[in-house]
Coordinates of C-alpha atoms and ligand atoms in Angstrom, one line a residue:
M1 CA -11.1 -9.9 9.6
T2 CA -13.4 -11.8 11.9
T3 CA -13.2 -15.5 12.6
A4 CA -16.2 -17.8 11.8
A5 CA -14.7 -20.9 13.4
E6 CA -11.6 -22.0 15.0
F7 CA -9.7 -25.2 15.9
V8 CA -7.8 -24.7 19.2
G9 CA -5.2 -27.4 19.8
V10 CA -7.4 -30.1 18.3
T11 CA -6.3 -33.7 18.3
Q12 CA -8.2 -36.7 17.1
R13 CA -7.0 -40.2 17.9
F14 CA -8.4 -43.5 16.7
G15 CA -7.0 -46.1 19.1
D16 CA -3.2 -45.6 18.8
F17 CA -3.4 -43.7 15.6
T18 CA -3.3 -39.9 15.6
A19 CA -5.4 -38.7 12.6
V20 CA -5.3 -35.0 13.6
D21 CA -2.4 -33.8 15.7
G22 CA -2.9 -30.6 17.7
I23 CA -4.1 -28.2 15.0
D24 CA -4.7 -24.6 15.6
L25 CA -6.6 -22.9 12.7
A26 CA -8.8 -19.9 12.3
I27 CA -11.5 -19.9 9.5
P28 CA -12.0 -16.3 8.4
T29 CA -15.6 -15.1 8.0
G30 CA -16.9 -14.7 4.4
Q31 CA -13.9 -16.4 2.8
L32 CA -13.2 -19.7 1.2
T33 CA -10.7 -21.8 3.1
T34 CA -9.3 -25.0 1.6
L35 CA -7.9 -27.9 3.6
L36 CA -5.5 -29.4 1.1
G37 CA -3.3 -32.5 1.4
P38 CA -2.7 -36.1 0.3
S39 CA -5.2 -38.8 1.1
G40 CA -5.2 -39.8 4.8
C41 CA -3.7 -36.5 6.1
G42 CA -6.8 -35.8 8.3
K43 CA -8.8 -33.4 6.1
T44 CA -12.2 -35.2 6.4
T45 CA -11.6 -35.9 10.1
S46 CA -11.0 -32.2 10.7
L47 CA -14.2 -31.3 8.8
R48 CA -16.2 -33.8 10.7
M49 CA -15.0 -32.4 14.0
L50 CA -16.0 -28.9 12.7
A51 CA -19.4 -30.3 11.8
G52 CA -19.8 -32.1 15.1
Y53 CA -20.1 -35.6 13.7
T54 CA -17.0 -36.6 15.8
Q55 CA -15.6 -35.2 19.0
P56 CA -12.0 -34.2 19.3
T57 CA -9.9 -36.4 21.6
S58 CA -8.6 -33.1 23.0
G59 CA -8.8 -29.4 22.1
R60 CA -11.8 -27.2 21.3
I61 CA -13.9 -26.2 18.3
M62 CA -15.1 -22.6 18.4
I63 CA -17.9 -21.5 16.2
A64 CA -18.9 -17.8 16.1
G65 CA -16.7 -17.1 19.1
T66 CA -18.2 -19.7 21.4
D67 CA -17.1 -23.1 22.4
A68 CA -19.1 -25.5 20.2
T69 CA -17.0 -28.6 21.0
R70 CA -20.0 -30.4 22.6
T71 CA -22.7 -28.8 20.4
P72 CA -24.6 -31.4 18.3
P73 CA -24.3 -31.1 14.5
E74 CA -27.9 -29.9 14.0
R75 CA -27.3 -26.9 16.3
R76 CA -24.2 -25.7 14.6
G77 CA -25.9 -24.0 11.7
L78 CA -23.8 -25.8 9.1
G79 CA -24.5 -26.8 5.5
M80 CA -22.6 -29.8 4.2
V81 CA -21.9 -31.3 0.8
F82 CA -20.0 -34.5 0.4
Q83 CA -18.4 -36.3 -2.5
S84 CA -21.5 -38.5 -2.7
Y85 CA -24.3 -36.0 -2.6
A86 CA -27.1 -38.5 -1.7
L87 CA -30.2 -36.8 -3.0
F88 CA -33.5 -38.3 -2.1
P89 CA -34.6 -40.1 -5.3
H90 CA -38.4 -40.1 -4.5
M91 CA -38.4 -36.3 -4.0
S92 CA -38.4 -33.6 -6.7
V93 CA -35.4 -31.2 -6.9
A94 CA -37.3 -28.5 -5.1
E95 CA -38.3 -31.0 -2.3
N96 CA -34.7 -32.0 -1.9
V97 CA -33.6 -28.4 -1.6
G98 CA -36.4 -27.7 0.8
Y99 CA -35.7 -30.7 3.0
G100 CA -33.5 -29.0 5.5
L101 CA -35.9 -26.1 5.8
K102 CA -38.8 -28.5 6.5
L103 CA -36.8 -30.1 9.2
R104 CA -36.2 -26.7 10.7
K105 CA -39.9 -26.0 10.5
V106 CA -39.5 -23.0 8.2
P107 CA -43.1 -22.1 7.2
G108 CA -44.4 -23.0 3.7
A109 CA -44.3 -19.7 1.9
E110 CA -40.9 -18.8 3.2
R111 CA -39.7 -22.2 2.3
T112 CA -40.9 -21.9 -1.3
R113 CA -39.1 -18.6 -1.6
R114 CA -35.8 -19.8 -0.2
V115 CA -35.9 -23.0 -2.3
A116 CA -36.5 -20.9 -5.5
E117 CA -33.7 -18.5 -4.4
A118 CA -31.2 -21.3 -3.8
L119 CA -32.1 -23.0 -7.1
D120 CA -31.7 -19.8 -9.0
L121 CA -28.3 -19.3 -7.4
V122 CA -27.1 -22.6 -8.8
G123 CA -28.8 -22.0 -12.1
L124 CA -31.4 -24.9 -11.8
G125 CA -34.6 -23.0 -11.3
H126 CA -36.1 -24.6 -14.5
L127 CA -35.6 -28.1 -13.1
A128 CA -37.4 -27.6 -9.7
A129 CA -40.0 -30.2 -10.5
S130 CA -37.6 -32.9 -11.9
R131 CA -36.5 -36.0 -10.1
P132 CA -32.8 -36.1 -9.3
K133 CA -32.1 -39.2 -11.5
K134 CA -33.1 -37.2 -14.6
L135 CA -30.3 -34.9 -13.9
S136 CA -26.6 -35.1 -14.9
G137 CA -23.9 -35.6 -12.3
G138 CA -23.0 -31.9 -12.4
Q139 CA -26.7 -30.9 -11.9
Q140 CA -27.1 -33.3 -9.0
Q141 CA -24.1 -31.7 -7.4
R142 CA -25.7 -28.3 -7.8
V143 CA -28.9 -29.5 -6.1
A144 CA -26.8 -30.7 -3.2
L145 CA -25.2 -27.3 -3.0
A146 CA -28.6 -25.6 -3.2
R147 CA -29.8 -27.8 -0.4
A148 CA -26.9 -26.9 1.8
I149 CA -27.2 -23.2 1.0
A150 CA -31.0 -23.0 1.5
I151 CA -30.7 -23.3 5.2
R152 CA -28.5 -20.1 5.2
P153 CA -25.7 -21.8 7.1
T154 CA -23.1 -19.9 9.1
L155 CA -20.6 -22.3 7.6
L156 CA -20.7 -24.3 4.4
L157 CA -18.5 -27.4 4.5
L158 CA -17.6 -29.1 1.3
D159 CA -15.8 -32.4 1.3
E160 CA -14.2 -33.2 -2.1
P161 CA -17.5 -32.1 -3.7
L162 CA -16.1 -32.2 -7.2
S163 CA -14.2 -35.4 -7.3
N164 CA -17.0 -37.5 -8.8
L165 CA -17.4 -35.1 -11.7
D166 CA -15.5 -35.5 -15.0
A167 CA -12.5 -33.3 -15.6
R168 CA -14.1 -30.6 -17.7
L169 CA -17.1 -30.2 -15.4
R170 CA -14.9 -30.2 -12.4
V171 CA -13.1 -27.1 -13.7
Q172 CA -16.4 -25.4 -14.5
M173 CA -17.7 -26.1 -11.0
R174 CA -14.7 -24.5 -9.4
A175 CA -15.6 -21.2 -10.9
E176 CA -19.3 -21.8 -10.1
I177 CA -18.6 -22.4 -6.4
R178 CA -16.4 -19.3 -6.3
R179 CA -19.2 -17.3 -7.8
I180 CA -21.8 -18.6 -5.3
Q181 CA -19.4 -17.9 -2.5
A182 CA -18.9 -14.4 -3.7
E183 CA -22.6 -13.7 -4.2
T184 CA -23.7 -15.1 -0.9
G185 CA -20.7 -14.0 1.2
L186 CA -20.8 -17.5 2.9
T187 CA -17.9 -18.8 4.9
V188 CA -16.8 -21.9 3.1
V189 CA -14.4 -24.7 4.1
L190 CA -13.5 -26.9 1.2
V191 CA -11.6 -30.2 1.5
T192 CA -9.6 -31.3 -1.5
H193 CA -6.5 -33.3 -2.5
D194 CA -6.2 -31.4 -5.8
Q195 CA -3.6 -28.6 -5.6
D196 CA -4.9 -26.9 -8.7
E197 CA -8.4 -26.8 -7.3
A198 CA -7.1 -25.3 -4.0
L199 CA -4.9 -22.7 -5.8
E200 CA -7.8 -21.6 -8.0
M201 CA -10.6 -21.5 -5.5
S202 CA -9.1 -20.5 -2.1
D203 CA -8.9 -17.2 -0.3
R204 CA -6.8 -19.2 2.1
M205 CA -5.3 -22.6 1.8
V206 CA -4.1 -24.9 4.5
L207 CA -1.7 -27.6 3.6
M208 CA -1.9 -30.7 5.8
R209 CA 0.4 -33.7 6.2
E210 CA -0.1 -36.6 8.7
G211 CA -2.6 -34.7 10.8
R212 CA -0.5 -31.5 11.0
I213 CA -0.6 -28.1 9.3
M214 CA 2.4 -27.6 7.1
Q215 CA 1.6 -24.2 5.9
E216 CA -1.3 -21.8 5.5
G217 CA -1.9 -18.6 3.6
A218 CA -3.2 -17.1 0.4
P219 CA -2.6 -19.3 -2.6
T220 CA 0.0 -16.8 -4.0
E221 CA 1.8 -16.7 -0.7
V222 CA 2.0 -20.5 -0.3
F223 CA 2.8 -21.1 -4.0
T224 CA 5.6 -18.5 -4.3
A225 CA 7.1 -19.2 -0.9
P226 CA 6.5 -22.9 0.0
A227 CA 7.8 -23.4 3.6
N228 CA 9.4 -26.8 3.1
R229 CA 10.1 -29.6 0.6
F230 CA 6.8 -31.4 1.3
V231 CA 4.7 -28.3 0.4
A232 CA 6.9 -27.5 -2.6
E233 CA 6.5 -31.1 -3.9
F234 CA 2.8 -31.1 -3.3
L235 CA 2.4 -27.9 -5.2
G236 CA 4.3 -29.4 -8.2
Y237 CA 7.8 -28.1 -7.8
E238 CA 10.3 -30.7 -9.2
N239 CA 13.7 -29.0 -9.1
F240 CA 15.5 -29.4 -5.7
L241 CA 19.1 -28.7 -5.0
T242 CA 21.5 -27.5 -2.3
L243 CA 22.9 -24.0 -2.6
P244 CA 26.6 -23.2 -1.9
D245 CA 25.6 -22.0 1.6
G246 CA 24.1 -25.4 2.4
A247 CA 20.4 -24.4 2.2
L248 CA 17.9 -26.5 0.3
A249 CA 16.2 -24.6 -2.5
T250 CA 13.7 -25.2 -5.2
I251 CA 13.2 -23.4 -8.5
R252 CA 10.4 -23.3 -11.0
P253 CA 11.2 -24.8 -14.5
E254 CA 10.2 -21.5 -16.1
H255 CA 12.8 -19.6 -14.1
L256 CA 15.7 -21.8 -15.2
A257 CA 17.6 -20.6 -18.3
I258 CA 19.6 -22.9 -20.5
D259 CA 22.8 -21.6 -22.2
R260 CA 24.9 -23.5 -24.6
S261 CA 27.9 -21.2 -24.3
G262 CA 28.3 -21.8 -20.6
A263 CA 28.4 -18.1 -20.0
A264 CA 27.2 -17.3 -16.5
T265 CA 24.3 -14.9 -16.1
S266 CA 24.2 -12.2 -13.4
A267 CA 24.5 -13.1 -9.8
G268 CA 22.5 -16.2 -8.9
L269 CA 23.1 -19.8 -9.6
T270 CA 24.9 -21.4 -12.5
L271 CA 25.6 -25.1 -13.0
D272 CA 27.1 -27.0 -15.8
G273 CA 25.3 -30.1 -17.0
T274 CA 24.2 -32.4 -19.7
V275 CA 20.9 -32.4 -21.5
V276 CA 19.3 -35.8 -21.1
D277 CA 15.9 -35.2 -22.6
V278 CA 13.9 -32.6 -24.5
A279 CA 10.1 -32.9 -24.5
Y280 CA 8.4 -30.7 -27.1
R281 CA 5.1 -29.4 -25.7
G282 CA 3.9 -26.9 -28.3
V283 CA 4.2 -23.7 -26.4
D284 CA 7.5 -24.7 -24.8
R285 CA 10.1 -27.4 -24.5
L286 CA 10.8 -29.1 -21.2
V287 CA 14.5 -29.7 -21.1
T288 CA 15.9 -32.1 -18.5
V289 CA 19.5 -31.5 -17.5
D290 CA 21.7 -33.7 -15.3
T291 CA 24.0 -31.7 -13.2
V292 CA 25.8 -31.6 -9.8
D293 CA 24.9 -29.2 -7.0
A294 CA 27.1 -27.4 -4.6
Q295 CA 27.2 -30.4 -2.2
G296 CA 28.4 -32.6 -5.0
T297 CA 25.1 -34.4 -5.2
A298 CA 23.8 -35.4 -8.6
V299 CA 20.6 -33.5 -9.4
R300 CA 18.2 -33.6 -12.3
L301 CA 16.7 -30.2 -13.2
M302 CA 13.9 -29.3 -15.6
A303 CA 13.9 -26.1 -17.5
D304 CA 10.9 -24.8 -19.3
V305 CA 12.3 -23.2 -22.4
R306 CA 10.0 -20.9 -24.5
D307 CA 12.6 -19.3 -26.7
E308 CA 12.8 -21.3 -29.9
A309 CA 16.3 -19.9 -30.6
V310 CA 17.7 -21.8 -27.6
P311 CA 19.3 -25.0 -28.9
A312 CA 19.0 -28.0 -26.7
R313 CA 19.4 -31.6 -27.7
A314 CA 20.1 -34.7 -25.7
G315 CA 23.8 -35.0 -25.1
D316 CA 24.5 -31.2 -25.3
R317 CA 26.7 -29.7 -22.6
V318 CA 24.9 -26.7 -21.3
S319 CA 24.9 -24.3 -18.3
V320 CA 21.7 -23.9 -16.3
S321 CA 21.2 -20.7 -14.5
A322 CA 18.7 -18.8 -12.4
A323 CA 18.6 -15.3 -10.9
A324 CA 19.1 -15.2 -7.2
S325 CA 15.6 -13.8 -6.7
R326 CA 14.2 -17.0 -8.3
L327 CA 15.7 -19.4 -5.8
I328 CA 13.2 -20.4 -3.1
R329 CA 14.9 -21.5 0.1
L330 CA 13.2 -24.3 2.0
A331 CA 13.3 -25.6 5.5
A332 CA 14.2 -29.3 5.0
Ligands
ADP1 N1 -13.3 -43.7 12.3 C1 -12.0 -44.0 12.0 N2 -11.4 -45.0 12.7 C2 -10.1 -45.3 12.5 N3 -9.3 -44.5 11.6 C3 -9.8 -43.5 11.0 C4 -11.2 -43.2 11.1 N4 -11.5 -42.1 10.3 C5 -10.3 -41.8 9.7 N5 -9.3 -42.6 10.1 C6 -7.9 -42.6 9.6 O1 -7.5 -41.3 9.9 C7 -6.6 -40.9 8.8 C8 -7.2 -39.6 8.3 O2 -8.4 -39.8 7.6 P1 -9.2 -38.7 6.8 O3 -9.4 -37.6 7.7 O4 -10.4 -39.4 6.2 O5 -8.1 -38.3 5.7 P2 -8.3 -37.4 4.4 O6 -9.7 -36.9 4.4 O7 -7.3 -36.4 4.5 O8 -8.1 -38.3 3.2 C9 -6.6 -42.0 7.8 O9 -5.4 -42.7 8.0 C10 -7.8 -42.8 8.1 O10 -7.6 -44.1 7.8
MG2 MG1 -11.3 -37.2 3.0

């Protein structure tokens, strides 16, 4: 695995405020890496330093193995797409896509070929002569993508590119960006605050909080073994409790079993509790149980019950259990 770009001890301060706090991160070549985290955690600032629009306060940005910390943006060979994709309204779709090539003085015939190629890649060849304002939001976003891809960037940087699209289109575009990435073999860095987007799209995801990296890895690695409570909560885990040995653990609702009889299952965790709510959701029922963990702390657990034969009504006394292998231990 080669590295397309790297953050080496990178810090960005704005006055007294530290937006990015000493991050070390390698971006693997030919993969899609996601920077994920809540608003304000430093994702855009990191991307802007990678692009060269801002200089780190300290640390280095490496691109293709050389120190690019002081290299101006136009000499980094990057394509960028932002949330607001800012197409030129007075130019046709093809002219928009060819803009970066013209700036780079790519000759006419070559330019025409690469514009056509980029438009085909995003499925908009038939709209080459249209004006951007005649296009839907999703189509405009594809034009912005084609414009970034046409210059054959060494790195494609995407900052929340889907957040202005409606929910259905957003989900379609996730697959579309994956396909384009796979077909071109481009190295992509995508910024998003949407965990589903990151899980679905990434080869690697990097979870950030307050300017620091909390965890990085393949989506399955991070999702099945969140390192700490922040990561677990961000990825949608809701059940947290303390185990008899004092460790903090989380467990997925679909891995909790509800039993009316109170019979303990095989080795693992079993707690007695009271059902406080049952939400019917068609394919399953989400059963909320109030119980007390090994520390004597009141905890509320949610079990995703798919077996229709399991009775559960508010007020029922039940036991909640999980196999030992389903308990995910967390660093606090
Ligand atoms: N130019 C700036 N001057 C002062 N503070 C900034 C500047 N740019 C970003 N910040 C602050 O740095 C933090 C991280 O911002 P940003 O990287 O945009 O977060 P994200 O993209 O993860 O939402 C935020 O608190 C933001 O207000
Ligand atoms: Mg941002």
